Amino acid sequence: MPVPQKAGTVRSKQGSNAHSQSKAPAVKNSKIYSKKKDDEDWTELGDGGDEWTQGKTLLKPPDQLDLSEAELKEEFTRILTANNPHAPQNIVRYSFKERSYKPISSVDQLAVHFVLEGNLLHKDSDEARRQRAKQGLQEEKPAEASVAETEDKPDGPADVAEDAGDAEEGAGDERPDSVDVKPGIKERKLTNQFNFSERASQTLNNPLRERGCQTEPPPRATFSATANQWEIYDAYVEELQKQEKNKEKQKALLSKKEEDKGKKKTTMVENPSDDITKVAKVSKIVERMVTQNTYDDIAQDFKYFEDASDEFQEQEGTLLPLWRFQYDKAKRLSVTALCWNQKYKDLFGVGLGSYDFTKQGRGMLLFYSLKNSTYPEFIFPTLSGVMCLDIHKQLSYLMAVGFYDGCVAVYNLKDDGPQPVYKSTAKTGKHTDPVWQVKWQEDDIDNNHNFFSVSSDGRVVSWTLVKNELVFTDIIKLSIEGPINEGQEGMQLPAMACGTSFDFHKQTDYLFLVGTEEGKIHKCSKFYSSQLLETYVAHNMAVDAVKWNHFHPKVFISCSSDWTVKIWDHTIKSPMFTFDLNAAVGDVAWSPYSSTVFAAVTTDGKVHVYDLSVNKYEAICQQAVVAKKKTRLTHIEFNPVYPIIIVGDDRGYVTSLKLSPNLRKKPKEKKGQELPKGPEVEVAKMEKLLCLLREPESTSND
C-alpha cells in the first residue's frame, strides 16, 4: 500500500537550507530573539500578529443584553449526566406470566455517534508492511528520514541557516492565515461569551428504534392410531346419537315453551289479582298501622302501665294480660314450643303439634311479632307435628325444628318456599321416636353450623349443616342403670332411657343435662360418649324441662308432671329447693334479669312466679291466665329485654303478660350509696341462698 510523502515540507526545508547559507550570521541573531520571545509569550505570531499586539477591546453585538455586575458574577451550574436524551422511555415487553404488556425500567443509555467499518490499514502497522512486501512495493522513506539526512551533512555555518529555516517553516505551518499563504486578512467572528458551545458537539443523535414481538409457539402433539372398520363404524354411530339427542332437546324446549304460554294464559284468567303481590310490603306496613291503632290501649299498657297496687303489696305481684295471638287454621293444635328471637326482640316462634299420640297429624310453625298480633309474619305448614324449635342466636333467620316422627329440619326465613332447607331422613340417621328438644351450638372447627337434639329413642345427636345435607353424630346413648333385659337367644341388651329434655351449660360448653321419662337427670359431657358424669334421681314422673341458671354456674332447675319444681346444685345430688304446685307442671323458665326469679306453668291454667330472694317458700304471683278451666298451659318464655312473658296452651293460643314492678323489682338504693350492678351481684345473691342451705349439711358432716 503506497504511503504518500510530505513533499511540501521537504521543499521548504531545502529552501531554508539554501537561504541559510547566504544569510547565516544575521538570521542566527533573529532566531535567538524569536525563540526568547516565544518562550515568554507562549504564542507564535504569524501574519496578522499585529492584531494581538495591540490593546484588546471587547466588541459587543448589538443584540447583546446589558447585565449588571451581580448578574455577571452569578454562577449557573449545569450538571452533565451520562443519560441519553434520545433514549426511549416507553419500551414495553409482553409478559407471558401476567399476560399483559409491561414497561421496561432499565433503558440502554449508550449513544453511538460514528461507526465506520472499512478495510483501511495504518501504513505503519504490521499488516500494512506485510501487504506491501507481498505486493512487491518498495517501502517509501518517510519525510522525517529525508530531513534527518539533510541534518546529518557536516557544514558549520549551514546549521544556523537550517535553524532559521526551521523557524520560518514552523511559522508558516502553524499559521495558515499568514501573509505568505493568504495575503487577505479575514475578520474574526465573535463568539457568544455567555452561551458558547463548539460546533463539533452539536451533532444530532439519531433516535434508536427497536421493535420486537414474541409469540407463543403453537401447541403440538403427536397422535397415532389405527383406523379399523369397526372404529369408523363406532364413530358414525356416536355422531348419529348426538344428533338424535339434540333433536330431542329442541323438541322438549318447544313443548316447554308452549306449556309455559298455556300456563300464563290460565293464570292470567284465574288470578287477575296477582298485582297485589307487588304491594305486599306496603300492605304489611299498613296492616301494622291499623292494628296498632286498633289495639292502641294495649300498646300503651305495654310501654307505660305500672300496677300501683304493688306499692301496698311488698311481697306480691300481678300479671297484666296484653296481646293474644291466634291463627284460625291452628285452633285444634297445641302449643308445643316457644322461642324468642335474640336479634329482633319483638319476634318469637311458635311450634304447633299434639302431645296426644292418638291424635297425631299435621303440624305448623308460626312466627309472630308484637307489632301485629292479628296475623303471623311467617307460616310453615308441616306434615308431622312440631315438638320443639330453637332460633339461632347470631343468624336469626335459621331455625332448628324437631318433629313427632323423629325428623329434624332447619328452616330459613329468607327463603320464600314453605319447605325446609335441611331435613333428616332414615338414611341420614333420623330419630325413631319423637324429638323433644333441639338446641343450637357454637360453630365447629370448620365453621359449620350445628345443633343438638334429644329423643325418646335415647340418642343425643349432633347435626352439622354441610353443604346441602345434615350430617349426624351420636354424642351419647342413654341407658337405664340397673337390671339388663335379656333379648332373644339369651342376648343381653341394656334398656334404653327415653330423653325428654336437655340444656347446655352457659359457661362450660361441653357440659349438658338430660332429663328422662324415668324421672332421672343425667349430667353428661360431649367428650365422654359412653359414660355419664352424674345421675340425679329427680322426679317420680317424666322430666318435662331442665334448664341451667343464666347467672350462677352451679344451679339448674327442673320440673315434672309429678307437680314439683326443683332447684339443684350440680355438685350435690339432693335438690336445694322443692316446690309443690298442686298440678302437673308443663314448663319452667329462669328470668333473664335476676338469678333468683323463675316462672312455671301448670295444667290447671295458672302461672306461678317465684323470687327466692323475697320468699323461699311460696310464689309471689299465682294467677290464672286462661278463661276456660279445661285449658292447659304447656310452655312459658321470658322476653330477653322487655318485662313480659308469653304463655302457650293446648288450644293453639299464645298470651303475652306484663310483669308488675314487684315481680322484677331491684333493691332500693340508699341515699349516697350506689348499689353494684352486673352478673356478679346476681351470682352473689344466689350463692347467699345456697350457703344457708349448705350450712346444716356441713355441720352434720363435722
XYZ file of C-alpha atoms in Angstrom:
702
model
C 0.000 0.000 0.000
C 1.736 3.216 -1.107
C 2.344 5.774 1.558
C 2.329 9.479 0.441
C 5.193 11.694 1.445
C 5.147 15.317 2.638
C 6.739 16.921 -0.349
C 5.921 20.482 0.629
C 7.638 20.110 3.935
C 10.815 18.778 2.449
C 10.936 21.516 -0.134
C 10.560 24.217 2.379
C 13.357 22.755 4.390
C 15.631 22.626 1.342
C 14.804 26.181 0.543
C 15.581 27.211 4.057
C 18.929 25.442 3.863
C 19.864 27.353 0.728
C 18.793 30.605 2.246
C 20.672 29.895 5.438
C 23.927 29.523 3.529
C 23.672 33.081 2.230
C 22.476 34.821 5.366
C 23.743 32.713 8.189
C 25.013 35.309 10.745
C 22.084 37.676 10.515
C 19.435 35.005 10.686
C 21.016 33.354 13.691
C 20.560 36.500 15.775
C 16.941 36.795 14.709
C 16.416 33.135 15.551
C 17.679 33.575 19.066
C 15.456 36.639 19.562
C 12.365 34.888 18.229
C 12.947 31.878 20.485
C 13.196 34.099 23.552
C 10.035 35.901 22.591
C 8.163 32.641 22.045
C 9.266 31.362 25.421
C 7.976 34.492 27.129
C 4.628 34.853 25.329
C 3.861 31.180 24.658
C 2.382 32.330 21.358
C 3.523 32.058 17.817
C 2.936 35.147 15.778
C 2.496 34.931 12.036
C 0.729 37.143 9.598
C -1.924 39.082 11.438
C 0.049 39.091 14.644
C -0.246 42.852 14.885
C -3.848 42.407 15.917
C -2.823 40.677 19.168
C -0.007 43.112 19.968
C -2.478 45.984 20.063
C -4.692 46.626 23.098
C -7.652 44.251 23.309
C -11.088 45.785 23.030
C -14.354 43.923 23.619
C -16.787 44.193 20.761
C -20.413 43.679 21.785
C -23.011 42.592 19.276
C -25.969 44.953 19.022
C -28.447 42.414 20.373
C -26.444 41.509 23.496
C -28.126 42.019 26.850
C -26.821 44.584 29.325
C -26.212 42.801 32.598
C -25.200 44.235 35.940
C -22.126 43.208 37.899
C -24.194 40.981 40.224
C -25.810 39.270 37.279
C -22.477 38.797 35.592
C -20.965 37.262 38.724
C -23.949 34.955 39.216
C -22.999 31.375 38.550
C -25.219 28.919 36.729
C -24.401 25.344 37.437
C -25.003 22.827 34.722
C -24.835 19.176 35.519
C -23.700 16.871 32.822
C -25.151 13.408 33.012
C -24.416 10.289 31.075
C -28.085 9.753 30.232
C -29.016 9.692 26.593
C -31.669 12.373 25.971
C -32.935 10.487 22.942
C -33.231 7.152 24.692
C -36.860 5.910 24.566
C -38.632 5.713 27.924
C -41.724 3.780 26.893
C -40.391 0.417 25.780
C -42.789 -2.424 26.687
C -42.395 -6.158 26.590
C -45.130 -8.778 26.701
C -45.153 -10.745 29.967
C -46.358 -14.274 29.458
C -46.628 -14.774 33.213
C -49.072 -11.895 33.760
C -50.464 -11.996 30.205
C -50.072 -8.273 29.619
C -47.580 -5.723 28.311
C -45.213 -4.414 30.996
C -42.910 -1.334 30.691
C -39.150 -1.934 30.965
C -37.472 0.139 33.678
C -33.847 -0.248 32.507
C -33.053 1.640 29.259
C -29.721 1.485 27.426
C -28.102 4.973 27.626
C -25.237 4.268 25.200
C -25.216 6.605 22.179
C -23.020 5.749 19.196
C -22.065 8.890 17.218
C -19.901 7.473 14.474
C -19.083 3.979 13.321
C -17.120 3.223 10.181
C -16.426 -0.277 9.105
C -13.796 -0.416 6.327
C -10.635 -2.132 5.135
C -8.143 0.728 5.604
C -4.940 -0.033 7.492
C -2.435 2.304 9.070
C 0.705 2.473 6.961
C 2.981 1.777 9.905
C 1.042 -1.262 11.121
C 2.438 -4.759 10.768
C -0.380 -5.788 8.467
C 0.386 -2.883 6.064
C 4.054 -3.862 5.915
C 3.152 -7.476 5.188
C 0.815 -6.417 2.357
C 3.465 -4.147 0.794
C 6.055 -6.909 0.988
C 3.646 -9.355 -0.570
C 2.790 -6.949 -3.439
C 6.480 -6.196 -4.053
C 6.255 -2.472 -3.409
C 9.309 -0.641 -2.131
C 8.890 0.952 1.233
C 8.980 4.705 0.846
C 11.063 6.614 3.270
C 9.085 8.945 5.446
C 9.696 12.673 5.358
C 11.384 12.640 8.738
C 14.096 10.347 7.353
C 14.902 12.731 4.446
C 15.060 15.633 6.816
C 17.385 13.649 9.081
C 19.724 13.014 6.143
C 19.974 16.682 5.389
C 20.649 17.429 9.033
C 23.466 14.863 9.132
C 25.515 16.776 6.491
C 28.567 18.428 8.131
C 28.503 22.091 7.376
C 29.222 24.672 10.075
C 27.539 27.899 9.088
C 24.698 25.980 7.441
C 23.364 24.918 10.826
C 22.446 28.479 11.647
C 20.634 28.842 8.364
C 18.893 25.496 8.957
C 17.667 26.695 12.317
C 16.373 29.858 10.776
C 14.633 27.831 8.058
C 13.030 25.666 10.693
C 11.708 28.727 12.449
C 10.294 30.090 9.226
C 8.844 26.683 8.390
C 7.162 26.407 11.798
C 5.777 29.852 11.452
C 4.407 29.030 8.054
C 2.919 25.680 9.090
C 1.322 26.824 12.330
C -0.161 29.999 10.876
C -2.079 29.107 7.722
C -3.611 32.570 7.648
C -0.184 34.315 7.394
C 0.674 36.889 4.743
C 2.703 34.409 2.710
C -0.084 31.906 2.406
C -3.146 34.163 2.379
C -2.491 37.801 1.795
C -6.108 38.796 2.669
C -6.937 39.323 6.378
C -10.223 37.678 7.452
C -12.473 39.318 10.002
C -12.622 37.220 13.224
C -16.047 36.039 14.236
C -17.011 36.970 17.775
C -18.315 34.120 19.923
C -21.130 34.332 22.443
C -19.425 34.822 25.789
C -22.410 33.573 27.850
C -23.721 30.561 25.976
C -20.826 29.283 23.902
C -20.516 25.735 22.664
C -18.270 24.390 19.983
C -19.948 23.312 16.813
C -18.299 19.935 16.972
C -20.506 18.991 19.958
C -23.774 19.999 18.298
C -24.251 16.800 16.345
C -27.693 15.248 16.171
C -28.147 11.842 17.662
C -30.388 9.682 15.595
C -33.124 8.186 17.843
C -32.899 4.467 18.291
C -35.963 2.464 17.440
C -36.449 -1.158 18.212
C -39.461 -3.281 17.525
C -39.779 -6.770 18.933
C -42.537 -9.321 19.017
C -42.796 -12.570 20.903
C -45.387 -15.211 20.235
C -46.142 -18.492 21.875
C -45.384 -21.445 19.692
C -48.480 -23.321 18.571
C -49.237 -26.421 20.655
C -48.000 -29.615 19.171
C -48.979 -33.155 19.936
C -48.170 -36.444 18.379
C -51.085 -38.715 17.698
C -51.046 -42.141 16.275
C -53.871 -44.623 15.905
C -55.019 -47.410 13.696
C -58.266 -46.859 11.833
C -60.166 -50.111 11.632
C -63.511 -50.735 10.063
C -65.331 -51.113 13.386
C -63.759 -47.925 14.788
C -65.043 -45.933 11.848
C -68.463 -47.529 12.357
C -68.487 -46.614 16.084
C -67.569 -43.021 15.284
C -70.502 -42.733 12.889
C -72.868 -44.276 15.441
C -71.802 -41.791 18.135
C -72.360 -38.894 15.782
C -75.863 -40.142 14.946
C -76.716 -40.497 18.632
C -75.575 -36.929 19.330
C -77.744 -35.617 16.514
C -80.757 -37.516 17.829
C -80.232 -36.149 21.348
C -80.032 -32.583 20.024
C -83.291 -33.079 18.138
C -84.986 -34.399 21.286
C -83.750 -31.410 23.319
C -85.102 -28.986 20.754
C -88.468 -30.740 20.807
C -88.544 -30.644 24.610
C -87.742 -26.912 24.644
C -90.502 -26.198 22.176
C -93.011 -28.200 24.196
C -91.959 -26.406 27.417
C -92.404 -23.019 25.776
C -95.886 -23.993 24.615
C -96.785 -25.251 28.115
C -95.486 -22.057 29.702
C -97.557 -19.988 27.321
C -100.628 -22.024 28.179
C -99.949 -21.699 31.927
C -99.517 -17.956 31.608
C -102.849 -17.691 29.855
C -104.613 -19.780 32.511
C -103.017 -17.849 35.385
C -103.991 -14.563 33.782
C -107.575 -15.796 33.586
C -107.696 -17.475 37.018
C -105.643 -14.971 39.037
C -106.392 -11.493 37.813
C -105.460 -10.083 41.233
C -101.742 -11.008 41.136
C -100.851 -7.340 41.139
C -101.475 -7.325 44.905
C -98.192 -9.193 45.423
C -96.338 -6.151 44.112
C -97.527 -4.090 47.069
C -97.109 -6.824 49.694
C -94.565 -4.876 51.733
C -96.630 -1.708 51.675
C -99.777 -3.594 52.628
C -97.964 -5.242 55.556
C -96.893 -1.835 56.875
C -100.430 -0.524 56.523
C -101.742 -3.599 58.332
C -99.396 -2.959 61.245
C -100.510 0.652 61.423
C -104.171 -0.377 61.509
C -103.630 -2.998 64.221
C -101.563 -0.635 66.370
C -104.297 1.960 66.114
C -106.923 -0.658 66.915
C -105.062 -2.038 69.940
C -103.532 1.256 70.983
C -104.630 0.792 74.611
C -102.678 -2.482 74.812
C -99.606 -0.827 73.289
C -99.847 1.961 75.859
C -100.116 -0.572 78.697
C -97.128 -2.477 77.331
C -94.998 0.636 77.329
C -96.178 2.692 80.280
C -98.523 0.833 82.669
C -97.206 0.007 86.146
C -99.501 -1.606 88.704
C -99.896 0.922 91.517
C -101.118 -1.742 93.955
C -97.584 -3.158 94.189
C -96.649 -0.295 96.487
C -99.046 -1.701 99.106
C -98.139 -5.376 98.464
C -94.433 -5.691 99.082
C -94.184 -9.438 98.500
C -96.856 -9.956 95.858
C -97.159 -9.060 92.204
C -99.578 -9.340 89.300
C -99.585 -10.177 85.615
C -101.268 -7.828 83.155
C -102.657 -9.577 80.026
C -101.610 -7.861 76.816
C -101.971 -9.305 73.305
C -103.391 -12.700 72.456
C -102.021 -14.400 69.358
C -104.089 -16.910 67.428
C -104.303 -18.386 63.953
C -107.586 -19.805 62.701
C -106.012 -22.820 60.995
C -104.152 -23.811 64.190
C -107.035 -23.872 66.690
C -107.043 -27.650 67.183
C -103.295 -27.858 67.695
C -101.380 -27.456 70.948
C -98.517 -25.042 71.505
C -95.541 -27.403 71.804
C -92.655 -24.900 71.644
C -91.926 -21.208 72.191
C -88.704 -19.324 71.403
C -87.812 -15.619 71.252
C -85.611 -14.201 68.527
C -82.407 -12.887 70.128
C -81.793 -10.268 67.425
C -85.335 -8.966 66.813
C -86.731 -8.763 70.354
C -90.366 -8.424 69.254
C -90.341 -11.618 67.144
C -90.953 -15.113 68.500
C -91.557 -18.542 67.037
C -94.399 -20.920 67.935
C -94.402 -24.665 67.300
C -97.790 -26.368 66.993
C -98.481 -30.075 67.249
C -100.095 -32.525 69.656
C -98.961 -34.314 72.816
C -101.680 -36.968 72.379
C -100.207 -39.845 70.395
C -103.694 -40.933 69.265
C -104.323 -37.569 67.571
C -101.141 -37.143 65.582
C -101.304 -35.469 62.207
C -100.231 -32.232 60.698
C -98.273 -29.501 62.424
C -97.465 -25.845 61.918
C -94.663 -23.394 62.502
C -95.619 -19.756 63.060
C -93.754 -16.510 63.652
C -95.494 -13.663 65.435
C -94.453 -10.070 66.069
C -95.606 -7.837 68.898
C -96.287 -5.203 66.249
C -99.074 -7.274 64.692
C -100.973 -9.722 66.860
C -103.736 -10.496 64.343
C -101.758 -12.467 61.778
C -98.421 -14.360 61.774
C -95.397 -12.932 59.985
C -94.314 -16.369 58.672
C -96.287 -19.595 58.271
C -94.746 -23.020 57.612
C -97.180 -25.959 57.439
C -95.658 -29.357 58.268
C -96.746 -32.935 57.650
C -95.869 -34.013 61.186
C -96.460 -32.279 64.493
C -93.776 -29.830 65.666
C -92.436 -30.823 69.088
C -89.635 -28.294 69.617
C -87.784 -25.416 67.976
C -84.775 -23.181 68.555
C -83.702 -19.970 66.786
C -80.015 -19.356 66.118
C -78.615 -16.559 68.292
C -76.398 -14.925 65.660
C -78.108 -15.995 62.415
C -81.644 -15.147 63.444
C -83.121 -16.398 60.166
C -82.076 -20.029 60.842
C -84.428 -22.164 62.914
C -83.963 -25.780 64.004
C -87.149 -27.831 64.419
C -87.848 -31.311 65.808
C -90.906 -33.338 64.727
C -93.029 -36.079 66.237
C -91.960 -38.580 63.560
C -88.279 -38.293 64.608
C -87.097 -35.927 61.878
C -85.173 -32.731 62.468
C -85.165 -29.858 59.997
C -83.693 -26.402 59.505
C -85.847 -23.589 58.121
C -84.531 -20.394 56.545
C -86.817 -17.382 56.913
C -85.149 -15.738 53.929
C -86.426 -18.422 51.571
C -89.870 -17.939 50.116
C -90.771 -21.610 49.948
C -92.548 -23.480 52.781
C -90.084 -26.375 52.702
C -87.042 -26.614 54.999
C -83.549 -26.156 53.581
C -82.267 -29.180 55.555
C -84.162 -32.242 56.744
C -83.054 -35.575 58.138
C -84.244 -38.861 56.691
C -83.966 -42.527 57.578
C -80.764 -42.699 55.541
C -79.206 -39.748 57.347
C -79.797 -41.059 60.874
C -83.135 -39.574 61.922
C -84.585 -40.459 65.314
C -87.016 -43.340 65.622
C -89.138 -41.581 68.293
C -90.365 -38.005 68.784
C -87.723 -35.299 69.101
C -88.434 -33.454 72.351
C -85.834 -30.691 72.241
C -83.247 -29.082 69.922
C -80.521 -26.570 70.771
C -78.114 -24.606 68.557
C -74.415 -24.777 69.491
C -71.295 -22.828 68.548
C -69.865 -23.498 65.080
C -67.354 -26.329 64.816
C -63.700 -26.072 63.776
C -64.650 -25.880 60.083
C -67.142 -23.049 60.801
C -70.100 -25.313 60.067
C -73.355 -24.631 61.921
C -74.523 -27.428 64.197
C -77.271 -28.192 66.699
C -78.143 -30.992 69.128
C -81.326 -32.987 69.557
C -82.698 -35.421 72.151
C -85.380 -38.029 71.538
C -87.304 -40.827 73.223
C -85.067 -43.338 71.452
C -82.323 -42.496 73.971
C -79.979 -40.783 71.499
C -78.420 -37.347 71.873
C -77.347 -36.451 68.354
C -75.245 -33.634 66.934
C -76.363 -32.404 63.494
C -73.931 -30.476 61.276
C -75.010 -28.398 58.278
C -72.647 -29.405 55.471
C -73.460 -28.071 52.006
C -76.909 -29.487 51.190
C -77.236 -32.206 53.796
C -77.356 -32.848 57.518
C -74.518 -34.955 58.900
C -75.302 -36.642 62.206
C -73.011 -37.765 65.033
C -74.281 -39.728 68.041
C -73.000 -37.966 71.168
C -74.399 -40.311 73.789
C -76.930 -43.130 74.138
C -78.874 -43.088 77.376
C -79.450 -46.380 79.228
C -81.301 -47.279 82.377
C -78.919 -48.172 85.158
C -79.694 -51.406 86.972
C -81.114 -54.668 85.548
C -80.342 -55.622 81.970
C -83.101 -57.024 79.803
C -82.478 -60.375 78.118
C -83.329 -60.466 74.466
C -83.943 -63.392 72.166
C -81.485 -66.260 72.186
C -80.024 -65.165 75.505
C -78.715 -61.798 74.214
C -78.407 -59.197 76.924
C -79.496 -55.727 75.784
C -79.344 -52.646 78.004
C -82.687 -50.869 78.353
C -82.593 -47.503 76.631
C -83.642 -44.448 78.620
C -86.044 -42.046 76.922
C -84.732 -38.485 76.807
C -87.363 -35.765 77.150
C -85.365 -32.526 77.620
C -81.833 -31.215 77.815
C -79.902 -27.984 78.240
C -76.280 -26.904 77.757
C -74.216 -25.079 80.347
C -73.991 -21.326 79.769
C -70.228 -21.059 80.513
C -68.884 -24.613 80.086
C -69.743 -25.517 76.522
C -69.170 -29.272 76.733
C -71.368 -29.835 79.831
C -75.088 -30.573 79.452
C -78.031 -32.073 81.336
C -80.540 -34.615 80.006
C -83.940 -35.308 81.585
C -85.612 -38.694 81.012
C -89.056 -40.221 81.164
C -87.964 -42.249 84.202
C -87.619 -39.048 86.231
C -83.800 -39.023 86.291
C -81.473 -36.238 85.210
C -78.084 -37.165 83.744
C -75.109 -34.825 83.690
C -73.141 -35.571 80.520
C -70.166 -34.303 78.542
C -69.628 -34.054 74.815
C -66.238 -35.737 75.228
C -67.468 -38.891 77.009
C -69.961 -40.761 74.840
C -70.111 -43.940 76.939
C -70.058 -42.526 80.441
C -72.394 -40.323 82.485
C -70.742 -37.760 84.759
C -73.586 -37.814 87.309
C -77.147 -39.062 87.700
C -79.756 -37.311 89.838
C -82.912 -39.137 90.993
C -85.041 -36.075 90.460
C -88.746 -36.827 89.908
C -91.284 -39.631 90.053
C -92.541 -38.919 86.526
C -91.061 -37.666 83.261
C -88.844 -34.591 83.442
C -90.619 -32.022 81.270
C -87.910 -29.353 81.391
C -84.393 -28.867 82.760
C -82.595 -25.527 82.456
C -79.334 -24.011 83.726
C -79.420 -20.705 85.583
C -78.406 -17.714 83.423
C -76.021 -16.357 86.078
C -74.922 -18.964 88.619
C -72.757 -21.691 87.026
C -73.753 -24.438 89.509
C -77.543 -24.052 89.649
C -80.178 -25.635 87.410
C -83.940 -26.117 87.668
C -86.239 -28.993 86.672
C -89.969 -29.592 86.532
C -92.128 -32.659 86.076
C -95.672 -33.901 85.824
C -95.384 -35.030 89.477
C -96.439 -31.447 90.439
C -92.963 -30.402 91.593
C -90.320 -27.869 90.611
C -86.824 -28.472 91.992
C -83.681 -26.336 92.101
C -80.356 -28.152 92.160
C -76.675 -27.569 92.748
C -74.977 -29.890 90.262
C -72.243 -30.669 92.790
C -74.853 -32.059 95.218
C -77.139 -34.970 94.421
C -80.062 -33.760 96.511
C -82.227 -30.765 95.490
C -81.700 -27.421 97.200
C -85.347 -26.259 96.807
C -88.538 -28.215 96.115
C -91.861 -26.532 95.307
C -95.217 -28.323 95.022
C -97.598 -26.524 92.645
C -100.640 -28.837 93.141
C -100.840 -29.621 89.403
C -98.729 -31.128 86.671
C -96.030 -28.640 85.645
C -95.712 -28.187 81.894
C -92.706 -25.876 81.688
C -90.373 -23.720 83.768
C -88.071 -20.817 82.835
C -85.439 -18.666 84.535
C -85.775 -14.898 84.192
C -83.032 -13.139 82.191
C -82.792 -10.204 84.643
C -82.462 -11.961 88.030
C -80.781 -15.149 89.218
C -83.491 -15.849 91.810
C -86.643 -15.321 89.705
C -88.291 -18.120 87.733
C -91.774 -18.868 86.407
C -93.691 -22.091 85.798
C -96.997 -23.050 84.141
C -99.334 -25.827 85.226
C -102.090 -27.799 83.570
C -104.767 -26.023 85.622
C -104.151 -22.814 83.640
C -102.070 -20.912 86.200
C -98.760 -19.092 86.000
C -96.534 -19.214 89.100
C -93.754 -16.650 89.533
C -91.163 -17.116 92.309
C -88.449 -14.827 93.644
C -86.245 -16.720 96.071
C -84.675 -13.539 97.409
C -88.152 -12.354 98.510
C -89.877 -15.602 99.507
C -88.220 -19.017 99.541
C -91.432 -20.933 100.253
C -94.310 -19.513 98.246
C -94.874 -17.865 94.891
C -95.080 -14.097 94.864
C -97.564 -14.333 91.982
C -100.052 -17.110 91.220
C -102.539 -16.147 88.541
C -104.867 -17.944 86.131
C -104.446 -16.604 82.606
C -106.959 -18.716 80.596
C -110.710 -18.321 80.559
C -111.750 -21.960 80.298
C -110.956 -24.351 83.121
C -110.110 -27.283 80.850
C -107.429 -25.318 79.012
C -103.917 -26.471 79.885
C -100.839 -24.312 79.767
C -97.926 -26.027 78.054
C -94.999 -23.583 77.697
C -93.653 -20.291 79.024
C -90.800 -17.982 77.905
C -89.344 -14.706 79.224
C -88.606 -11.929 76.758
C -84.829 -11.211 76.771
C -85.335 -7.422 77.064
C -88.919 -6.392 77.817
C -90.665 -7.223 81.134
C -93.157 -9.592 79.518
C -93.681 -13.333 79.261
C -95.522 -15.403 76.659
C -97.590 -18.454 77.580
C -98.866 -21.151 75.231
C -101.820 -23.535 75.803
C -103.217 -26.709 74.287
C -105.753 -24.827 72.127
C -103.180 -23.062 69.963
C -103.336 -19.671 71.725
C -100.337 -17.633 72.865
C -100.921 -14.997 75.550
C -98.488 -12.211 76.416
C -98.384 -10.940 80.004
C -96.606 -7.967 81.565
C -94.832 -8.394 84.897
C -95.728 -5.916 87.607
C -92.905 -3.975 89.344
C -92.802 -6.345 92.353
C -92.027 -9.294 90.047
C -88.992 -7.582 88.598
C -88.028 -5.131 91.331
C -84.456 -4.440 92.267
C -83.130 -3.477 95.716
C -83.709 0.159 96.576
C -80.732 2.464 96.524
C -79.980 4.252 99.770
C -79.062 7.894 99.760
C -75.414 8.414 98.971
C -74.840 4.747 98.117
C -74.592 3.203 94.685
C -75.541 -0.432 94.523
C -73.230 -2.632 92.459
C -74.647 -3.984 89.224
C -73.775 -6.800 86.904
C -73.823 -10.596 86.823
C -71.508 -10.822 89.835
C -74.249 -9.327 92.000
C -76.759 -11.932 90.770
C -74.285 -14.749 91.384
C -73.677 -13.486 94.914
C -77.427 -13.240 95.558
C -77.973 -16.892 94.606
C -74.830 -18.012 96.407
C -76.131 -16.417 99.601
C -79.266 -18.565 99.439
C -77.277 -21.711 98.718
C -74.993 -21.081 101.685
C -77.991 -21.000 104.016
C -78.961 -24.467 102.830
C -75.440 -25.896 102.852
C -74.695 -24.926 106.453
C -76.717 -27.701 108.125
C -75.075 -30.327 105.928
C -71.593 -29.067 106.673
C -72.264 -29.028 110.435
C -73.691 -32.555 110.400
C -70.664 -33.818 108.486
C -68.362 -32.240 111.029
